[in-house]
Structures are given as C-alpha cells and as structure tokens.
PDB file of C-alpha atoms in Angstrom:
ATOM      1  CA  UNK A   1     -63.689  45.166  31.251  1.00  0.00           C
ATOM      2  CA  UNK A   2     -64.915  42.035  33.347  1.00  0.00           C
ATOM      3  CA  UNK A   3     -64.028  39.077  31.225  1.00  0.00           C
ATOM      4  CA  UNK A   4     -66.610  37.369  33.837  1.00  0.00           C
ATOM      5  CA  UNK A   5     -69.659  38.077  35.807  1.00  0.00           C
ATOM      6  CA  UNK A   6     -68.355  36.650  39.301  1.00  0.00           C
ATOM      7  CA  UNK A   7     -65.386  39.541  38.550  1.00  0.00           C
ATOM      8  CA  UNK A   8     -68.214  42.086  39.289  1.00  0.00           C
ATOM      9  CA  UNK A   9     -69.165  39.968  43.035  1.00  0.00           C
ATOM     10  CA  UNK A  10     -66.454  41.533  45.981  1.00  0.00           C
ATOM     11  CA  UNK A  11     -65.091  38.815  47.890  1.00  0.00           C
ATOM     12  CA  UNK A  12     -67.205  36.623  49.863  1.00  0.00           C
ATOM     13  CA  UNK A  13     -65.019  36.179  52.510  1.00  0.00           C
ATOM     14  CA  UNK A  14     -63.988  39.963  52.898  1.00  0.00           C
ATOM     15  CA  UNK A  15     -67.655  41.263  53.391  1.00  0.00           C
ATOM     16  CA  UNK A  16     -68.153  38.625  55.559  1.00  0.00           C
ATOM     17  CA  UNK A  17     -65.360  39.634  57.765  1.00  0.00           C
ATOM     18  CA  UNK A  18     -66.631  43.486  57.669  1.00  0.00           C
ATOM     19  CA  UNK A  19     -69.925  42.354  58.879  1.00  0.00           C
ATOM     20  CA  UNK A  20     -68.671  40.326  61.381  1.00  0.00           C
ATOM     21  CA  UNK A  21     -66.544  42.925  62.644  1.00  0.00           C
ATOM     22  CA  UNK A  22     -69.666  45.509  62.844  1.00  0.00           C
ATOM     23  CA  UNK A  23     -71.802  43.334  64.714  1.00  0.00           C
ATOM     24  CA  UNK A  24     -71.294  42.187  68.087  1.00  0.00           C
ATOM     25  CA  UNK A  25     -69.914  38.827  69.011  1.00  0.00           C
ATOM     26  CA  UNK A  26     -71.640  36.076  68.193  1.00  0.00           C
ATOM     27  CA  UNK A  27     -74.195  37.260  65.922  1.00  0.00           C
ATOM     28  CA  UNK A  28     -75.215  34.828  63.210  1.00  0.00           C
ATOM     29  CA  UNK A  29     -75.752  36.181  59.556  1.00  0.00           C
ATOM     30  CA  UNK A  30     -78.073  34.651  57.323  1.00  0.00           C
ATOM     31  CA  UNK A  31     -76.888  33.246  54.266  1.00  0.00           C
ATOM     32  CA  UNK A  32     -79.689  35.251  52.317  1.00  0.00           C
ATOM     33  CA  UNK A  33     -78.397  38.251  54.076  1.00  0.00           C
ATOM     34  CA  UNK A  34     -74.950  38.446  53.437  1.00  0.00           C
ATOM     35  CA  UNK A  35     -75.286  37.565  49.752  1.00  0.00           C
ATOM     36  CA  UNK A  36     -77.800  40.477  49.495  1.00  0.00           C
ATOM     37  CA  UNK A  37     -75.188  42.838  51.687  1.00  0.00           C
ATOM     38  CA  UNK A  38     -72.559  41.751  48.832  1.00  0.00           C
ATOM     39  CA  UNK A  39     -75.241  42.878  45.720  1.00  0.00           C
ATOM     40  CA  UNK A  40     -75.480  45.778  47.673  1.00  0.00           C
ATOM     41  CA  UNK A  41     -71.784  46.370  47.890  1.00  0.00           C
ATOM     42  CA  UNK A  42     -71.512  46.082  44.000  1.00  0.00           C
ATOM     43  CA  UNK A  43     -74.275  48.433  43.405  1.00  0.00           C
ATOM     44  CA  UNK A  44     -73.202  51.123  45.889  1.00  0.00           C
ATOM     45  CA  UNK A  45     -70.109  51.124  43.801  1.00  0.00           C
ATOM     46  CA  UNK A  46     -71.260  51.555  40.435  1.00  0.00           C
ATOM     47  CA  UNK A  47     -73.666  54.436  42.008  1.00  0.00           C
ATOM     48  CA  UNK A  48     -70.649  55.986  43.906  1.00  0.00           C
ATOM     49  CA  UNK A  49     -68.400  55.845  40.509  1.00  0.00           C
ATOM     50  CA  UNK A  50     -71.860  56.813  38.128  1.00  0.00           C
ATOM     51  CA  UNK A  51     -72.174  59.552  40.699  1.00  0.00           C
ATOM     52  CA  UNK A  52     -68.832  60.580  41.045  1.00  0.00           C
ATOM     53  CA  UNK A  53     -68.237  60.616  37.177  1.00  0.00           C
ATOM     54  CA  UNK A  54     -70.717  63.094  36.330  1.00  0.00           C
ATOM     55  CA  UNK A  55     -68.906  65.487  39.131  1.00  0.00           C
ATOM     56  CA  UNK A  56     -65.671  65.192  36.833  1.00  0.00           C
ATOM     57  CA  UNK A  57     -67.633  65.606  33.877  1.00  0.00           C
ATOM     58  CA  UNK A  58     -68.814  68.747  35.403  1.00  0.00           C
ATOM     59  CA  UNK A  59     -65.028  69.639  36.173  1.00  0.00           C
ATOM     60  CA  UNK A  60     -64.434  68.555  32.511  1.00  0.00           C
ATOM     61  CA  UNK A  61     -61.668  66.265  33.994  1.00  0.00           C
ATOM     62  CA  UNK A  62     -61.207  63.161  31.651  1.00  0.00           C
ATOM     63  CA  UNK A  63     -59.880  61.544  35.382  1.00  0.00           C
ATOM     64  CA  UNK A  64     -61.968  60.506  38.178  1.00  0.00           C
ATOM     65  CA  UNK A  65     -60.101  61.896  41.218  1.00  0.00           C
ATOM     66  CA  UNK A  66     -60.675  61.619  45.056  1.00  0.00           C
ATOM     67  CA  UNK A  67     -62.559  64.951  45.377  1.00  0.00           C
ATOM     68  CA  UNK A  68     -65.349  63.184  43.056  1.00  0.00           C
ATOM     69  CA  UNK A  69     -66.004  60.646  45.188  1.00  0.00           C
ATOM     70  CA  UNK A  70     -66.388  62.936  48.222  1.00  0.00           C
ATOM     71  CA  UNK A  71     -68.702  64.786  46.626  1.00  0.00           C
ATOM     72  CA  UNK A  72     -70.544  61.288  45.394  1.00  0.00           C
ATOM     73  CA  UNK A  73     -70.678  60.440  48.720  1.00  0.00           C
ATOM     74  CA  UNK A  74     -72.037  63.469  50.206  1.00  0.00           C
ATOM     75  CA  UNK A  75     -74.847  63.488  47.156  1.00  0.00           C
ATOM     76  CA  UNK A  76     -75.770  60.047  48.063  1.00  0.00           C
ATOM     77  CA  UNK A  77     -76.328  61.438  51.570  1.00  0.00           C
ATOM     78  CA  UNK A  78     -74.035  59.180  53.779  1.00  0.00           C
ATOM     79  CA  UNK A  79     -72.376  62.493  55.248  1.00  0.00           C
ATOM     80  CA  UNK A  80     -71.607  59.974  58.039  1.00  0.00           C
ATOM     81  CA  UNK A  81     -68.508  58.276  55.960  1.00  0.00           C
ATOM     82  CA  UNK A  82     -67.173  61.822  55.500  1.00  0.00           C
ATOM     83  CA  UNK A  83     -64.958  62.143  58.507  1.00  0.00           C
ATOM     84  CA  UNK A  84     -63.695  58.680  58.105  1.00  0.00           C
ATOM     85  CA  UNK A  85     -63.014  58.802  54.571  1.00  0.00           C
ATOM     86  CA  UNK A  86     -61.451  62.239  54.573  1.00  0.00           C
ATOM     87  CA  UNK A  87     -58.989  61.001  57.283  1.00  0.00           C
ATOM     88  CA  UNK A  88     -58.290  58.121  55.666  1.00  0.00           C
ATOM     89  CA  UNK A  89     -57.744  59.853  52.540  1.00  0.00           C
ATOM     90  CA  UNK A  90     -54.847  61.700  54.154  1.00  0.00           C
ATOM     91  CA  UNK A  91     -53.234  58.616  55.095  1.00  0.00           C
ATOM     92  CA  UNK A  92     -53.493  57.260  52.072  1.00  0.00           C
ATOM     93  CA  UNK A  93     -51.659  60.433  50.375  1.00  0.00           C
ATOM     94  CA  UNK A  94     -48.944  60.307  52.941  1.00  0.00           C
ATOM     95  CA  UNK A  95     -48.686  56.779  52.245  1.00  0.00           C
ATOM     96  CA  UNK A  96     -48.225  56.846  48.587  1.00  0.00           C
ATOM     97  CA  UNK A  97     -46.131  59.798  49.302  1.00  0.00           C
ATOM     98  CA  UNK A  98     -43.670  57.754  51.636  1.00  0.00           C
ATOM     99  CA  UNK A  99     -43.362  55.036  49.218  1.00  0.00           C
ATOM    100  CA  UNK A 100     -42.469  57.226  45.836  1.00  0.00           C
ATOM    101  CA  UNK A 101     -39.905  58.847  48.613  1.00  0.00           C
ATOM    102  CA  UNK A 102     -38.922  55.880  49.921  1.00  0.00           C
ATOM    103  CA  UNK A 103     -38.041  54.447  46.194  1.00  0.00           C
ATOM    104  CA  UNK A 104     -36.762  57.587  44.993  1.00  0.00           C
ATOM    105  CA  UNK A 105     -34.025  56.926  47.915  1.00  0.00           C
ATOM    106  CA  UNK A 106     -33.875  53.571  46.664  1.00  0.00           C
ATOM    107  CA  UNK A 107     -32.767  54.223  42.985  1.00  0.00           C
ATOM    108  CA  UNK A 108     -30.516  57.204  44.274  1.00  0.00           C
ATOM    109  CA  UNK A 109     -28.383  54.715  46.390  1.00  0.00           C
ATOM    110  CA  UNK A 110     -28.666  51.814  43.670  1.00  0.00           C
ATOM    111  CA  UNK A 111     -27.088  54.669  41.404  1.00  0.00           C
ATOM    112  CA  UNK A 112     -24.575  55.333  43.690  1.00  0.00           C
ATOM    113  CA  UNK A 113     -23.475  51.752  44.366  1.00  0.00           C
ATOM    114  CA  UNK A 114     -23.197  51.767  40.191  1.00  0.00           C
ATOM    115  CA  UNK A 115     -20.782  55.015  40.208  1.00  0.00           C
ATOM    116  CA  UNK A 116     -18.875  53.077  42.896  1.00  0.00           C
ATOM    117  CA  UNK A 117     -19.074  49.777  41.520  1.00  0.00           C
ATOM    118  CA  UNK A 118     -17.348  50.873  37.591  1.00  0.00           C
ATOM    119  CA  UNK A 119     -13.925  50.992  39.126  1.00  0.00           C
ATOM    120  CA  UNK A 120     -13.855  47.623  40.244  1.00  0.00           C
ATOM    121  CA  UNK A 121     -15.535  46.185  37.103  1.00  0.00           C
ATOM    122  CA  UNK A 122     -12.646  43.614  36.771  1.00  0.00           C
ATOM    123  CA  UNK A 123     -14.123  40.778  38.419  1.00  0.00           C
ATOM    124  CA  UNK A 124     -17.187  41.052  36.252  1.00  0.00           C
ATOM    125  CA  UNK A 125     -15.580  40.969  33.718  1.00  0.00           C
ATOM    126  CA  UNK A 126     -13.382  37.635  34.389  1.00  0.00           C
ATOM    127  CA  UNK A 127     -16.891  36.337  35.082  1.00  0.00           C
ATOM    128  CA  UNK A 128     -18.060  37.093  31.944  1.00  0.00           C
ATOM    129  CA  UNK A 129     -14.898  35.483  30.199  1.00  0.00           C
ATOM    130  CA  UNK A 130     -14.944  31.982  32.345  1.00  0.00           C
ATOM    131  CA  UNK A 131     -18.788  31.628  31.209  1.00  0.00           C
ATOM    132  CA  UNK A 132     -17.970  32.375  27.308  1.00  0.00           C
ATOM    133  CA  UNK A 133     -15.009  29.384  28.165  1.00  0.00           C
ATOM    134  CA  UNK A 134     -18.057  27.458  29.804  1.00  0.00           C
ATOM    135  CA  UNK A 135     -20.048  27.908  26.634  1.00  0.00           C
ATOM    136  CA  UNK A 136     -17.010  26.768  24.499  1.00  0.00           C
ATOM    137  CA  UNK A 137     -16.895  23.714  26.072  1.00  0.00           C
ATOM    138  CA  UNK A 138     -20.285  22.273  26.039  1.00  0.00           C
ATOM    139  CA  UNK A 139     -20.664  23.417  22.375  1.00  0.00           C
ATOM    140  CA  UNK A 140     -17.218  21.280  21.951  1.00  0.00           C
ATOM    141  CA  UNK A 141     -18.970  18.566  23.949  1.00  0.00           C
ATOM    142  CA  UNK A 142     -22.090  18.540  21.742  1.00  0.00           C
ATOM    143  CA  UNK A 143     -19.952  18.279  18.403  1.00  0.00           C
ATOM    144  CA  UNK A 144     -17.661  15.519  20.176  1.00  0.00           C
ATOM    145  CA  UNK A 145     -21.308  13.438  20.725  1.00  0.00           C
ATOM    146  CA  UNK A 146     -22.485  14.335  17.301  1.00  0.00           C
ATOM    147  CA  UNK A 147     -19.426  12.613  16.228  1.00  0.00           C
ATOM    148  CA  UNK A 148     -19.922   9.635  18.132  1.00  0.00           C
ATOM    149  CA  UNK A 149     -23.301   9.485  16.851  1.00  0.00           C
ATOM    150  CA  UNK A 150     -21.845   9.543  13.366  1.00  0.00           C
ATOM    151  CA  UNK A 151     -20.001   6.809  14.369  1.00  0.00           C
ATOM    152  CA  UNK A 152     -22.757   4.426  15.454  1.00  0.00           C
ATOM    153  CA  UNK A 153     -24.712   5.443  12.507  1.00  0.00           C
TER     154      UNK A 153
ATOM    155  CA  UNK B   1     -46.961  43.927  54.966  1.00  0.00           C
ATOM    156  CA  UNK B   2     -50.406  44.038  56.219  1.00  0.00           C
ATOM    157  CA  UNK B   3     -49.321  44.184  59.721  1.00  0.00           C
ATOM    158  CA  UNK B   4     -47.352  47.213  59.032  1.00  0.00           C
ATOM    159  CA  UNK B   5     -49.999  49.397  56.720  1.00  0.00           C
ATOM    160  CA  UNK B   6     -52.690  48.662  59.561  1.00  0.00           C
ATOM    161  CA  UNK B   7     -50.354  50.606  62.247  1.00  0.00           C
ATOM    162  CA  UNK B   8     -50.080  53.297  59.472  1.00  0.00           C
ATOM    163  CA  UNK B   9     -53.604  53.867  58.168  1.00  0.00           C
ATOM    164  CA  UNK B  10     -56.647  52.127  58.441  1.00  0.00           C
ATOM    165  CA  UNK B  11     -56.303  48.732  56.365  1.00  0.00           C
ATOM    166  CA  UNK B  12     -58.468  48.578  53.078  1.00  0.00           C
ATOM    167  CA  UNK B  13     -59.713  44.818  53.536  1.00  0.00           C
ATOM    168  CA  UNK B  14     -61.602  44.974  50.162  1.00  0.00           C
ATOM    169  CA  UNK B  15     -59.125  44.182  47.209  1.00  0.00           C
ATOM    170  CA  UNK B  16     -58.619  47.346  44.938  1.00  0.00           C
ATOM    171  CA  UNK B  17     -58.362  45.249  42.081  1.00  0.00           C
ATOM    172  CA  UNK B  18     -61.596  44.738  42.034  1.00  0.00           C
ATOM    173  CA  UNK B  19     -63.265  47.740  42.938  1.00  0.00           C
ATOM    174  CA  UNK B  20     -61.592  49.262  39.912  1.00  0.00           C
ATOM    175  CA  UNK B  21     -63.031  46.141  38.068  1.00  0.00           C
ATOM    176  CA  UNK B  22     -66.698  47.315  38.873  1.00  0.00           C
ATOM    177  CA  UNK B  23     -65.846  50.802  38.276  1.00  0.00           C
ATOM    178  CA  UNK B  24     -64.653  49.985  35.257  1.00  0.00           C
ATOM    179  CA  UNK B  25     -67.667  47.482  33.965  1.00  0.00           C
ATOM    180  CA  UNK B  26     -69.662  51.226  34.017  1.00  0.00           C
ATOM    181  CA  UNK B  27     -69.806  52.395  30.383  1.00  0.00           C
ATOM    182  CA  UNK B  28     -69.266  56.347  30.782  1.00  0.00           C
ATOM    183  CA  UNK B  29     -66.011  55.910  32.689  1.00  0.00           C
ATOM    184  CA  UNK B  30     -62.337  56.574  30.919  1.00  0.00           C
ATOM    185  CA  UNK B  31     -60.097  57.383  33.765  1.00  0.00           C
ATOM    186  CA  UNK B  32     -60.092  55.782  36.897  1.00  0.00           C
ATOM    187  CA  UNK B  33     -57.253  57.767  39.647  1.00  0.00           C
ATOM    188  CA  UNK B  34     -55.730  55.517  41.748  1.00  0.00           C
ATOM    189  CA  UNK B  35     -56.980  57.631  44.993  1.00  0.00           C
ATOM    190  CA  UNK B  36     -60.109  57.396  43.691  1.00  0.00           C
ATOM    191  CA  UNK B  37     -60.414  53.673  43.807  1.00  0.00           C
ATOM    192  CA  UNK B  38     -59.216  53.785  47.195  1.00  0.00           C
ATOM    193  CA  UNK B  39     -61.830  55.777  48.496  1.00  0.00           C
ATOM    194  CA  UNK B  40     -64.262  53.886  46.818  1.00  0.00           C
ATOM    195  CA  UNK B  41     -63.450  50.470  48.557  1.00  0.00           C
ATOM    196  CA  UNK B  42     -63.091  52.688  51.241  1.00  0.00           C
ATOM    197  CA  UNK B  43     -66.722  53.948  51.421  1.00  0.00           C
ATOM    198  CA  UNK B  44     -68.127  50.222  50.128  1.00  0.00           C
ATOM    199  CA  UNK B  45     -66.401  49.176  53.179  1.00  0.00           C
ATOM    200  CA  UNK B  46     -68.217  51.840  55.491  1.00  0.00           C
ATOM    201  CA  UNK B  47     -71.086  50.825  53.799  1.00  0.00           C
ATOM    202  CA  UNK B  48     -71.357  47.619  53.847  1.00  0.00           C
ATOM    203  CA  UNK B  49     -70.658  48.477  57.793  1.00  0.00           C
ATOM    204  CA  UNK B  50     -73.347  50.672  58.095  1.00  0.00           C
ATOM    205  CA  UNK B  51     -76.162  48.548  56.106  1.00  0.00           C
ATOM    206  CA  UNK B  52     -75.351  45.171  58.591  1.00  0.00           C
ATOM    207  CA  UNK B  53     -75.512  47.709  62.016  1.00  0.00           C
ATOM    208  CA  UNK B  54     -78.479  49.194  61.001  1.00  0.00           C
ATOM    209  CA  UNK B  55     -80.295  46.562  59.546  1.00  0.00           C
ATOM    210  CA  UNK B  56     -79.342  44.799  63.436  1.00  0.00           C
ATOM    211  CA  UNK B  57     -80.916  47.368  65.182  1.00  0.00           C
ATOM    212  CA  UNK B  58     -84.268  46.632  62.888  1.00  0.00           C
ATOM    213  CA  UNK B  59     -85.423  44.080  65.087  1.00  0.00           C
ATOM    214  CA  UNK B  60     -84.586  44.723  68.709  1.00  0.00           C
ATOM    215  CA  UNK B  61     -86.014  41.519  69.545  1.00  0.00           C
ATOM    216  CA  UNK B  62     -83.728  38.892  67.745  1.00  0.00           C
ATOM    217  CA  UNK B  63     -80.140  39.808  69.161  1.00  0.00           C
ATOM    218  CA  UNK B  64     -78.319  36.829  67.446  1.00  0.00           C
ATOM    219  CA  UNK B  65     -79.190  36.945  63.908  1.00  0.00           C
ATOM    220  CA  UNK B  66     -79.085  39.418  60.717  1.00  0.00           C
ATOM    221  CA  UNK B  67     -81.733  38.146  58.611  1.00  0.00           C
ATOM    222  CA  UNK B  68     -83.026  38.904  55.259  1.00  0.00           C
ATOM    223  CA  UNK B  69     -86.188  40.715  56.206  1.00  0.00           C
ATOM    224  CA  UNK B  70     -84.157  42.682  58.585  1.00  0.00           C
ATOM    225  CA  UNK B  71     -82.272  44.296  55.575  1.00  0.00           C
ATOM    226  CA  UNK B  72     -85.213  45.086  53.161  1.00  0.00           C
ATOM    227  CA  UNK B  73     -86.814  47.014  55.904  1.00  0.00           C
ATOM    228  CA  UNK B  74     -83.794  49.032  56.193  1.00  0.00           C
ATOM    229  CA  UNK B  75     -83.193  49.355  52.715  1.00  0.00           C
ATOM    230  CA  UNK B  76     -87.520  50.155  52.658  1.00  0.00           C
ATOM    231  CA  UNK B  77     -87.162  53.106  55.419  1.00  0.00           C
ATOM    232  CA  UNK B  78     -84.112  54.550  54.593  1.00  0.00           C
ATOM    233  CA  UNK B  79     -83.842  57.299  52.518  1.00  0.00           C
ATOM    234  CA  UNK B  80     -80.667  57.142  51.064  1.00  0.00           C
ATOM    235  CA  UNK B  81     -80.544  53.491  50.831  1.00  0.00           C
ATOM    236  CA  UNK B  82     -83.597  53.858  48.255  1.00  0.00           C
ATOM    237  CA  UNK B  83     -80.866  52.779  45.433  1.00  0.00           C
ATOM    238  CA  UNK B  84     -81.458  49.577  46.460  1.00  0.00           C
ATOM    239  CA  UNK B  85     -85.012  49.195  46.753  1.00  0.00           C
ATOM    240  CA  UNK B  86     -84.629  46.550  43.146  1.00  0.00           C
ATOM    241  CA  UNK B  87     -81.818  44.658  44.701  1.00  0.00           C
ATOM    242  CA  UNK B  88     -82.736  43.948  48.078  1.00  0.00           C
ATOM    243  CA  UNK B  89     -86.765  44.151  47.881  1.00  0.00           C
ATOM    244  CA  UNK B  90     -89.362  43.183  50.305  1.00  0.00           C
ATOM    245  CA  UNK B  91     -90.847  39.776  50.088  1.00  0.00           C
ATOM    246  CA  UNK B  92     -94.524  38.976  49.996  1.00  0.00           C
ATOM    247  CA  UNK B  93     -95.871  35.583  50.537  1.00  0.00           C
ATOM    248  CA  UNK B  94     -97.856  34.178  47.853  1.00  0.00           C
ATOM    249  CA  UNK B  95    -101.184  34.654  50.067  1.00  0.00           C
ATOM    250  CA  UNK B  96    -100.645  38.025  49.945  1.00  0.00           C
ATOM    251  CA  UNK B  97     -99.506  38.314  46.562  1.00  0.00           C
ATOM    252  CA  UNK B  98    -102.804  36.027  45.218  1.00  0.00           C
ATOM    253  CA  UNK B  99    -104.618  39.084  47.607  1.00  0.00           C
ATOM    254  CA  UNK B 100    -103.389  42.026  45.583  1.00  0.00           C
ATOM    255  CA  UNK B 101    -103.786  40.365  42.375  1.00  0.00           C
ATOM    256  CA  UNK B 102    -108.049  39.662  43.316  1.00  0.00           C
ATOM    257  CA  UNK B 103    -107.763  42.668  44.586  1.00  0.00           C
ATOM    258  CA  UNK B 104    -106.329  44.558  41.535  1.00  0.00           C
ATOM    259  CA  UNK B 105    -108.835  42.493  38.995  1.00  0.00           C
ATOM    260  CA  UNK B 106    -111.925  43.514  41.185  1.00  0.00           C
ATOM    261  CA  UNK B 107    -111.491  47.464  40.999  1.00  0.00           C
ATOM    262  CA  UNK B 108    -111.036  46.735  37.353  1.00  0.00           C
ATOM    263  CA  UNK B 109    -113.989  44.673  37.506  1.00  0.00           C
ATOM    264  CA  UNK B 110    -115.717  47.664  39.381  1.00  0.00           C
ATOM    265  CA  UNK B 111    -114.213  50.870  36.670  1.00  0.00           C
ATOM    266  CA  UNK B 112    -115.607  48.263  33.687  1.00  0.00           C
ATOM    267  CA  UNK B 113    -119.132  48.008  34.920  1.00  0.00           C
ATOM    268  CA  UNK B 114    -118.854  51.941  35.830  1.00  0.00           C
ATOM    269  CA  UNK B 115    -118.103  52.736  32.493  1.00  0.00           C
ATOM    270  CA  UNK B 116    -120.697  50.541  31.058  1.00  0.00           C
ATOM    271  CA  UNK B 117    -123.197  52.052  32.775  1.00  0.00           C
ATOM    272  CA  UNK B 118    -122.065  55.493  31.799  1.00  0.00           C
ATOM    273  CA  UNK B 119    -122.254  54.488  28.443  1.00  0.00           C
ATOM    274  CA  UNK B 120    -125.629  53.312  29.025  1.00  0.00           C
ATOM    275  CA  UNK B 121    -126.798  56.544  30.367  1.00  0.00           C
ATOM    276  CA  UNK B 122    -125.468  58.624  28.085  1.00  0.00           C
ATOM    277  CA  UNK B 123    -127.356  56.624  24.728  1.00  0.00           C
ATOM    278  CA  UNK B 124    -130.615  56.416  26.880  1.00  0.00           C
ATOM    279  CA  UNK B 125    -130.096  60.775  27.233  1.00  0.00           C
TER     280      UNK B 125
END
C-alpha cells in the first residue's frame, strides 16, 4: 500500500521527458498541462490494472499476468499500443530470460570454483588461526588496561 | 546499465516501482506478475505519448505550446479518452457559468408557473 499520496504521482521529471520527446523541438508545455498529463498517467493505470484484473478474474487466475493487460488495453480501445507493446513484451521475456541464464551460469561456475577451491583450503584456514591469535591479543590488551585502571583507582 | 538495456529493448523510462505502487493502491488486486507491471508502465508510457501528440495537433494554430485547453478538448472528443473526462475537464469562465446557472433557475421559473396554472385549471374544471 502507498504509505503516501505523492507515492501514487509518477515522476515529474520522467513524464516530462516523454512529452518532450513526443513533441517536436522546442515546444513549450504548460505547467497546467503537464501536471494534468501526469493525473492522467495515474488514472490510466489504475483503469488498465481495474481492467486488466477483472480479465484474470474471468481466467480465475489469483495473478495478474501480461495477457491481461493486452486484453485491458485492447478493451480500452488504444489498439494503437498493441504492436508496440507486444514487441516489447518479447524483449522483455528474452530479457528476463537472458538474465536467469546468465545467473544460472553464474552460480554454476561459483560452484565450481568451490569444488576446486576445498583442496587448497589450507591458507584459509591459517587465516582463520592468525585472526583467533589477533583476537587473543587485544582481549589480553583490554585486561592489561583494566589493570592499570585498577591501579589508578 | 541503461546504456546497454536501451540497445536491447526499448528502455522503460517510468520507474516500475511505482507503477506497481498504483497498481497496488487498487483494492481488488492480490497478485501483481512482474511482466505485467512492465507492460503497464509500458502502455502509461505510450499513453502519456499519445495524449501530448494529439492534444498538439488540437490547435493547428499555436505550434509552440501544449496548453491546458488543448488537452480537455482531446480528452472531450475522444472516445476512449472519456475515462478522463473528471480529471482533466473543460473549463468555463465564470460569465458563462453565472449564464447557465440564470439560465437553469429561469426554466424552473417557467415549469413552476406551468404547473401553477395547471393546477389552476384543473380546480376551476
């Protein structure tokens, strides 16, 4: 949930860049305008998600998936976006795909560095003895200053 | 980072964070998929592309600036942009407005006098 209302504005700086970017050069926006392009934003995304919910409801799918919001978007009649968002749908897939791949590889190799790395565990494990030797010492050097304090007391 | 997802797909410029945030704030909603969020900033974005471009082609004569008005008669013609008629209405100016009101109290005016006199007639029968 929102803990705050702003949480519910998008970014002013973001939509201003999209409009920018639709326009041509060197059109001004009105302040009035843009802040009613970024209510609009906010709305067209609770109607896309109430829209898009009752498909998966229809489904009886607990999840709201991306086939839901296609269909949102084609029942809010901006067929236009279709194309666009289909292909960039695909990329996004291929995307998340390459990364779970790409990780996968990771934690294979990171294994295999391990299986590797357990025959020549001796070093770690003089590291581990010189810092227990460390911690001996300061805990000898605190008791030595408690003593002094003693002392002065 | 960015540099390298723009040569791979198109870059989402809005933050998904908080798209899922407003999709969220909506009561009825459990389960939010990760694709879908994406292809919800991804349509806002179109969106929010298509509302400025058509809302600049409103008034052919002004060629440097997007103004209010130029938005609310989009958002007026447009059928599928009727959603948001209550957040991006048409202004009046208070002339007008004081017009409608007179206006609005004289028919009444008019429908009270009617009826009296139908009342009339119908004790004098």
């Amino acid at each position: 949930m929102a803990e705050k209302i702003e949480d519910l504005n998008l970014p002013n700086a973001v939509i201003t860049r999209i409009i920018k970017d639709a326009l041509p050069d060197g059109v001004n926006v009105s302040k009035e305008a843009r802040s009613a392009i970024s209510r609009a934003a906010s709305v067209f995304v609770l109607y896309a998600t109430s829209c898009a919910n009752n498909f998966a409801l229809k489904g009886k799918r607990k999840t709201l998936n991306g086939t839901d919001v296609i269909a949102a978007v084609q029942e809010m009649e901006f067929e236009q976006f279709l194309d666009q968002l289909k292909d960039s749908w695909e990329a996004f897939k291929k995307e998340q795909k390459d990364k779970k791949d790409a990780a996968e590889k990771r934690k294979k190799t990171k294994e295999g560095e391990k299986a590797e790395g357990s025959g020549a565990g001796q070093p770690s494990q003089d590291e581990v003895n010189t810092s227990t030797e460390a911690a001996g010492n300061t805990d000898s050097m605190e008791q030595g200053e408690d003593k002094d304090d003693d002392q002065e007391m | 980072m960015a540099e390298k997802s723009a040569t791979k797909s198109k870059p989402v410029v809005l933050p998904m964070a908080r798209i899922k945030t407003i999709m969220r704030s909506s009561a009825e909603i459990t389960n939010i998929g990760q694709e879908s969020v994406y292809l919800v900033a991804r349509a806002t974005e179109l969106f929010i592309q298509h509302l400025a471009t058509e809302a600049f082609k409103q008034d052919p004569e002004t060629t440097d600036t997007l103004a209010y008005g130029d938005l609310a008669e989009v958002v007026n013609d447009a059928d599928n942009l009727q959603f948001l008629a209550d957040v991006i209405p048409k202004k009046i100016v208070v002339r007008d407005y004081l017009r409608m009101v007179r206006q609005q109290e004289e028919e009444k005016e008019k429908a009270k006098q009617q009826s009296l006199q139908e009342e009339r007639e119908d004790t004098d029968s």
